[in-house]
XYZ file of C-alpha atoms in Angstrom:
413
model
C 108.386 67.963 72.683
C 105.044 68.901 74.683
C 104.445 67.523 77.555
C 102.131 65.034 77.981
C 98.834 65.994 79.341
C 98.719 63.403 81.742
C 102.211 64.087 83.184
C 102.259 65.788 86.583
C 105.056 66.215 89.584
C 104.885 67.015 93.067
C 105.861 70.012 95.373
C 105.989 70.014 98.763
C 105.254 73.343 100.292
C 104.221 74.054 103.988
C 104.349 70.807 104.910
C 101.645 69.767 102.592
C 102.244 68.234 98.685
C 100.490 69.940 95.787
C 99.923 68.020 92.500
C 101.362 70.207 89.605
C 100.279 69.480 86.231
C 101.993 69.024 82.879
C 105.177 70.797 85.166
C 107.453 70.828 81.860
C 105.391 72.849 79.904
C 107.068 76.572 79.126
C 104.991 78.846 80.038
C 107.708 81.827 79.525
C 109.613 80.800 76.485
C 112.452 83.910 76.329
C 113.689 83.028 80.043
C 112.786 79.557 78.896
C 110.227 78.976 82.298
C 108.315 76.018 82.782
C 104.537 75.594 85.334
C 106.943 74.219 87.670
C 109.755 76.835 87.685
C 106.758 79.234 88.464
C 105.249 77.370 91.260
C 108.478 76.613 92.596
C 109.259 80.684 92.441
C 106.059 81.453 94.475
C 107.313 78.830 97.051
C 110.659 80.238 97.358
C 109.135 83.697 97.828
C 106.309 83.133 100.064
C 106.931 84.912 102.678
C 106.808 88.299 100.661
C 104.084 87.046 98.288
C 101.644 86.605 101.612
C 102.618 89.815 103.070
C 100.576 90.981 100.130
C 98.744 88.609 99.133
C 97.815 86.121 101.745
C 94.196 86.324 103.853
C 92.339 88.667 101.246
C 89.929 87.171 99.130
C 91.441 86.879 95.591
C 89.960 86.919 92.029
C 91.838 84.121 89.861
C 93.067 85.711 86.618
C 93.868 82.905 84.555
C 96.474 81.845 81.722
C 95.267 78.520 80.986
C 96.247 79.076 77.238
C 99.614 80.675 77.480
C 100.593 84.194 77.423
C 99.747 84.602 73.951
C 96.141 84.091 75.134
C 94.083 86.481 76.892
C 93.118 85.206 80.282
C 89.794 84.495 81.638
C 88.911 86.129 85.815
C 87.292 83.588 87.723
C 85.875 85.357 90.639
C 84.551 81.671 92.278
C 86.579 79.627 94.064
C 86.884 75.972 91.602
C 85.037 73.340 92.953
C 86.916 70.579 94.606
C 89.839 73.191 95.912
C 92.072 71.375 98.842
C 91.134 71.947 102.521
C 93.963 74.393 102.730
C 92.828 76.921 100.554
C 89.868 79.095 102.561
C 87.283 81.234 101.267
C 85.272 84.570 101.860
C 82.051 85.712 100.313
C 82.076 88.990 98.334
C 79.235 90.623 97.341
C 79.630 93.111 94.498
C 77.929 96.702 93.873
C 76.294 94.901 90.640
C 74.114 92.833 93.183
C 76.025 89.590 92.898
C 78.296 87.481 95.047
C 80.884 85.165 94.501
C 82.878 82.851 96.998
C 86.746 83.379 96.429
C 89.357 82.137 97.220
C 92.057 83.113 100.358
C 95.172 81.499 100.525
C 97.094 81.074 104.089
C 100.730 79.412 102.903
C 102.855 78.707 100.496
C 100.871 75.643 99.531
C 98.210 77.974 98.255
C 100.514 80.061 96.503
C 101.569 76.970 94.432
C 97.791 76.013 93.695
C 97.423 78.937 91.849
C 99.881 79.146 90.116
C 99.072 75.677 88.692
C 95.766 76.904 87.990
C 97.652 79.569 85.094
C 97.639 82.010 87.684
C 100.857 84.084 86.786
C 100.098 87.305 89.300
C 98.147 88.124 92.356
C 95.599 89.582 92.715
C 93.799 90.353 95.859
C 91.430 92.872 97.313
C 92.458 95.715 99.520
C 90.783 93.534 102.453
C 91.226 90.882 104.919
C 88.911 87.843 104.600
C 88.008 88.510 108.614
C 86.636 92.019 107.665
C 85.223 92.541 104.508
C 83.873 96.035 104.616
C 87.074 98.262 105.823
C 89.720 97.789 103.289
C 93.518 97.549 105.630
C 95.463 99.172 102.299
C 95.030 102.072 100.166
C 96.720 101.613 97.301
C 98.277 104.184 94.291
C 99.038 103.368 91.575
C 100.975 105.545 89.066
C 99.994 105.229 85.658
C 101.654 106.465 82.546
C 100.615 107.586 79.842
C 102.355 106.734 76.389
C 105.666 109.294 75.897
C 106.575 109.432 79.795
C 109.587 108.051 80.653
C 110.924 106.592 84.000
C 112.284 110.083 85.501
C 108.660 111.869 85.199
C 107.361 108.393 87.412
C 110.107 108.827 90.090
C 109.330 112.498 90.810
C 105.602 111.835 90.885
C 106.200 108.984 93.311
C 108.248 111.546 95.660
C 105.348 114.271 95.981
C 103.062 110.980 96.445
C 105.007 109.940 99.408
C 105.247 113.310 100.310
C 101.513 113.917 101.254
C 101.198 110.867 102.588
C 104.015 111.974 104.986
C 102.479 114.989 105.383
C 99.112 113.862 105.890
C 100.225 111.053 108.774
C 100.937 107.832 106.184
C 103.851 105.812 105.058
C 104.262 104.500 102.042
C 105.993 101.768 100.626
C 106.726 101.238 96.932
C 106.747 98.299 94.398
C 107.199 98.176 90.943
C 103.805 97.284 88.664
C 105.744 95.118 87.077
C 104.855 97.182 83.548
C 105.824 100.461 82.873
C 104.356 102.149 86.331
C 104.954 102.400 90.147
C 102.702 101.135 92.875
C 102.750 102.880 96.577
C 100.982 100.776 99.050
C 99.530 102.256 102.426
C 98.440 99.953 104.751
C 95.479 102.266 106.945
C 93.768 100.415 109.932
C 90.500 98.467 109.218
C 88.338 101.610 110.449
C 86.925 103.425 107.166
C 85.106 101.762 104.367
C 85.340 101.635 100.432
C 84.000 105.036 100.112
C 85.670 106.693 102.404
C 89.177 104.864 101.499
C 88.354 106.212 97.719
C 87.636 109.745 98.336
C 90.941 109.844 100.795
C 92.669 107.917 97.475
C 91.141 110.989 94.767
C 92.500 113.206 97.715
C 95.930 112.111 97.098
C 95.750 112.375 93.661
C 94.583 116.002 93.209
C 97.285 116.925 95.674
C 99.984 115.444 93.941
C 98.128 117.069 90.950
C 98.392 120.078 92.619
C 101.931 120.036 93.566
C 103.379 118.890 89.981
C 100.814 120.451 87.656
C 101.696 119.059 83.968
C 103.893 115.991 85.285
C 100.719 114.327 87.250
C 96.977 114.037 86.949
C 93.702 113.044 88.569
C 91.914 113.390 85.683
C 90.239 109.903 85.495
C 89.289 110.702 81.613
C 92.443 109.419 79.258
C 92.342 111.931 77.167
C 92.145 114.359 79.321
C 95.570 113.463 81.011
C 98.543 114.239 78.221
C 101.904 112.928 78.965
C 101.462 112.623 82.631
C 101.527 109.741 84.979
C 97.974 109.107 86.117
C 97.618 108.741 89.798
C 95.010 106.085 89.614
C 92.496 106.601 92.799
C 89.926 104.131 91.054
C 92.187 101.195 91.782
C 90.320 101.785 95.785
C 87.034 100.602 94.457
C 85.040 97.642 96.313
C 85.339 95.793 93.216
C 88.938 96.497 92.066
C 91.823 94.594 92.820
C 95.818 95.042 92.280
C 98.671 92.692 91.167
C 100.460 92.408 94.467
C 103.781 92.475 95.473
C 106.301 89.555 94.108
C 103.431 88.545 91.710
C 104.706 87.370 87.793
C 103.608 89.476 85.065
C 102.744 88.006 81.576
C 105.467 89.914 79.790
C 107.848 88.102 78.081
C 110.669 88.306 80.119
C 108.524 87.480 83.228
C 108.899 90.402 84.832
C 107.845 90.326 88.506
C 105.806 93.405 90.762
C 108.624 93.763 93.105
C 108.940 95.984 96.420
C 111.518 98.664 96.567
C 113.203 100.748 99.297
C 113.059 104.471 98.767
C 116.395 104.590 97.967
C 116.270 102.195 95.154
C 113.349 104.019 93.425
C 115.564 106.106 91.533
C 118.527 103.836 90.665
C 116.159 100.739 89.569
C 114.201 99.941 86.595
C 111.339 97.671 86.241
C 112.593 95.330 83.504
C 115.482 94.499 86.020
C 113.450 92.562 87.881
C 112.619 89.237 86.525
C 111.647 85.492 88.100
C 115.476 85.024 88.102
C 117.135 87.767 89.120
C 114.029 88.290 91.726
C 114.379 84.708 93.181
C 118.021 85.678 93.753
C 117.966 89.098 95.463
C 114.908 87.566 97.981
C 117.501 85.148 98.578
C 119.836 87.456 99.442
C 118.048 90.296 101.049
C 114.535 89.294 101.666
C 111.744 91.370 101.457
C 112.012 95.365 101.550
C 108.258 95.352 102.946
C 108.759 93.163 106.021
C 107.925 96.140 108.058
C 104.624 97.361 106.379
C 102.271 95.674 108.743
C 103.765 97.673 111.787
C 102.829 100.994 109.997
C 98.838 100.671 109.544
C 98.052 104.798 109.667
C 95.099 106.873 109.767
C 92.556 108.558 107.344
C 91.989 111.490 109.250
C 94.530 113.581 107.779
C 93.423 112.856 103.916
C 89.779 113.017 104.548
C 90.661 116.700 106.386
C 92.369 117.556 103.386
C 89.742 116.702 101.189
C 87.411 118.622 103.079
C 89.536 121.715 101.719
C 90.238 120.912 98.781
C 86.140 120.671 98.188
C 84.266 118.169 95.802
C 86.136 117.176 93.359
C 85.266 118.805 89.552
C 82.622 117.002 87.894
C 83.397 115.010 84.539
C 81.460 117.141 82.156
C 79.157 116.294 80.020
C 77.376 116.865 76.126
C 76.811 116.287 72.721
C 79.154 118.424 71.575
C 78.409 121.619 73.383
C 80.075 121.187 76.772
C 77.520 120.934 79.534
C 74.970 119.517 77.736
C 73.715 115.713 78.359
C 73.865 113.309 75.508
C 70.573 111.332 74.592
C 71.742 108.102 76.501
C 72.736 110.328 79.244
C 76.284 109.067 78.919
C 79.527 110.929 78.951
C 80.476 112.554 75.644
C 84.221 113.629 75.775
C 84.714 117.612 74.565
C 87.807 115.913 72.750
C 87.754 115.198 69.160
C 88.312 111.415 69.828
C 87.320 108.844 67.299
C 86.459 105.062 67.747
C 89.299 102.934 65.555
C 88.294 99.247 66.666
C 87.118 97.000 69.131
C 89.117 93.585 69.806
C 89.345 90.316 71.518
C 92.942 90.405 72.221
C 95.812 93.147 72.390
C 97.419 92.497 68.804
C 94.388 92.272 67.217
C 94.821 95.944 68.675
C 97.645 97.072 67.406
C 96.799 95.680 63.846
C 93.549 98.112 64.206
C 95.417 100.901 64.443
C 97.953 100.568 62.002
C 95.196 99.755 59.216
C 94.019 103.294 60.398
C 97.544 104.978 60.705
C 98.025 103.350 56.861
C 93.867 105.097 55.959
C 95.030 107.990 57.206
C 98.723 108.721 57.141
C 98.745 112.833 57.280
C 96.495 112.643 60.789
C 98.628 109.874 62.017
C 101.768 112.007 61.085
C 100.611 114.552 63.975
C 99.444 112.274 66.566
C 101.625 112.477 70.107
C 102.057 109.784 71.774
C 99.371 110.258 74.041
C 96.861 110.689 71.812
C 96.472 107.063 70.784
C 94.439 105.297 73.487
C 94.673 101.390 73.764
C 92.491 100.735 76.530
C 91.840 97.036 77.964
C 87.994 96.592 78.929
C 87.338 94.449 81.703
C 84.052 92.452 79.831
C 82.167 89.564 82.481
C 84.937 86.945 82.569
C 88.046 88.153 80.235
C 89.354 91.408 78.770
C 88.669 92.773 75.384
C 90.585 96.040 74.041
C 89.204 99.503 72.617
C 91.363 101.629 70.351
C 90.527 105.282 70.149
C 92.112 107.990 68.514
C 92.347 111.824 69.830
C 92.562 114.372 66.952
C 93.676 116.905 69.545
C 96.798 117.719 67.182
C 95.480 117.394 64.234
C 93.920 120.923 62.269
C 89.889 120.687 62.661
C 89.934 120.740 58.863
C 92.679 118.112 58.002
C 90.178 115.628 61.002
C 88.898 111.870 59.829
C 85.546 111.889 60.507
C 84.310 109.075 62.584
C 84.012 105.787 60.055
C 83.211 102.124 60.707
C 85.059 100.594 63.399
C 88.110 98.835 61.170
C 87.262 95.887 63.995
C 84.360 95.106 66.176
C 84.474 92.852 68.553
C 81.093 91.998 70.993
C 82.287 91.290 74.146
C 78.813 90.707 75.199
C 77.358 89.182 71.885
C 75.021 86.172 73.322
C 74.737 86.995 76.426
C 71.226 88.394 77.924
């Protein structure tokens, strides 16, 4: 039976009591999870949750329809938030600014995750300094056909220039199919600065395992290799922290490793359940990454050697030449399958295709089929390109009507 709408409990956390709504609905129904099985979860791990989470300024990402729904980013704070929930202003590069939220305790922790907030996600800086992120953060990427073992040694040579260029980093599971290394840096460099030291990383651990990583930030330019993903350093990017639930189905959780676990683990071990038990147990892994805030200097010396980075180039198909729009135009032969509101809307896309075309799809690696989720103004939408890299010139689809097209901006001025 669904719970009634009006139905609600309470949970007292940090001394305060927050109101949680409709608390028997399931949100996960494999593990068989309900609101208040999640909020109590965030409780019970607060004091890991904060240590990456807690004083940044946070942009809500939203279930309020389930996992099988996309979820709507709410970069405001909701009016008529409790007294113990602060705020910061951001102002984006777009020219706007919103007032988000910062959460302090454990209390806050469970207000968002009443809100249908299953992860984290908070910006690389305090609320009390807004300009000079405290984190740099990699994350490593995969593209479709790598398995676990190519992630692992890519996350050794990571840690490896960061020990070689003065930082320490500390490693989490994304909770999907990748790795994230966090770095917390002091507060003395901003955004750009704490990017271009981020690319730096990345083209030296391109460097060192040529063909197993990449910097390239152009999909299809990548192959089977785990992206090292310097973009996520951007002013307006944030991160699924540590100890935050993912919307998989077996609520998987983003959860901090030691060193020596990185090879011996896997993500889908790591679960609400089995989480809430080894915190229990062992507590957090990160507890020390405050104490080991590092410098800059050595990445942004590095990346005065290595030289500006190649540019992304550019044509209409003759390489170097500008399109009419003045846009990017890949040098791959990539087609456009669809463009969706939600992931298996996605999926379905492509197999119609795969079905249109079944001798092209025959050759396709695994890396070739791009499934990218577009960040639109206030949910995600999904693009499905192909790359005829494989395929023989002759034997190529040519570029048809999109088999779906979604307007993630249709309506709006």
């Amino acid at each position: 039976m669904s719970p009634s709408s009006k139905s609600e409990a309470t949970l007292e956390a940090a001394g305060r009591e927050v109101r949680i709504s409709s608390p028997e609905k399931v949100v996960f129904p494999e593990p068989g999870l309900t609101k208040l099985d999640l909020a109590r979860y965030y409780v019970a791990v607060a004091e890991g949750a904060l240590r990456g989470a807690g004083g940044r300024p946070m942009v809500l990402k939203r279930f309020v329809k389930g996992l099988s729904q996309e979820p709507f980013f709410q970069k405001r704070v909701p009016e008529g938030h409790p007294d113990f929930i602060d705020t910061a202003t951001l102002h984006y590069a777009s020219g706007t600014s919103a007032e988000e939220a910062v959460l302090r305790d454990a209390a806050g922790l469970a207000w968002v995750s009443n809100l249908g907030c299953l992860d984290l996600n908070p910006h690389a800086v305090r609320a009390e300094d807004l300009d000079h992120p405290d984190e740099l953060r990699v994350d490593l990427d995969p593209m479709p056909g790598v398995d676990w073992a190519q992630i692992v040694d890519v996350a050794f040579i990571a840690r490896d220039v960061l020990a070689d260029t003065g930082l320490v980093g500390w490693p989490k599971t994304s909770g999907s199919r990748g790795l994230h290394i966090l770095v917390r840096i002091a507060p003395h460099w901003g955004f750009a600065d704490v990017r271009l030291a981020a690319e730096t990383l990345a083209r030296e651990v391109e460097n060192r395992a040529p063909g197993l990583a990449s910097a390239h930030w152009w999909k299809e330019e990548r192959g089977e290799s785990v992206f090292v993903d310097f973009n996520q350093n951007a002013k307006d990017r944030t991160v699924a922290s540590a100890y935050s639930i993912r919307p998989l189905p077996d609520a998987r959780v983003s959860t901090p490793l030691d060193w020596e676990e990185v090879r011996s683990r896997r993500p889908e071990e790591f679960t609400v359940p089995t989480v809430l038990e080894r915190f229990a147990e062992r507590g957090d892994p990160h507890a020390g990454i405050d104490g080991q805030a590092g410098s800059l200097e050595g990445l942004l010396a590095l990346a005065a050697q290595l030289g500006p980075p190649e540019n992304a180039p550019r044509g209409s198909g003759s390489a170097g030449s500008a399109s009419a729009s003045g846009r990017r135009v890949s040098q791959m032969p990539l087609i456009e399958v669809a463009r969706t509101k939600t992931k298996p809307e996605a999926l379905d896309a492509l197999e119609q295709w795969k079905a249109a075309h079944p001798d092209a799809a025959a050759l396709l690696h695994p890396a070739d089929v791009l499934v990218d989720g577009m960040r639109g103004s206030s949910s995600q939408w999904y693009r499905v390109r192909v790359n005829l890299q494989h395929v023989p010139e002759a034997q190529r689809p040519e570029q048809e009507a999109l088999v779906a097209d979604y307007g993630p901006w249709a309506g709006r001025a």
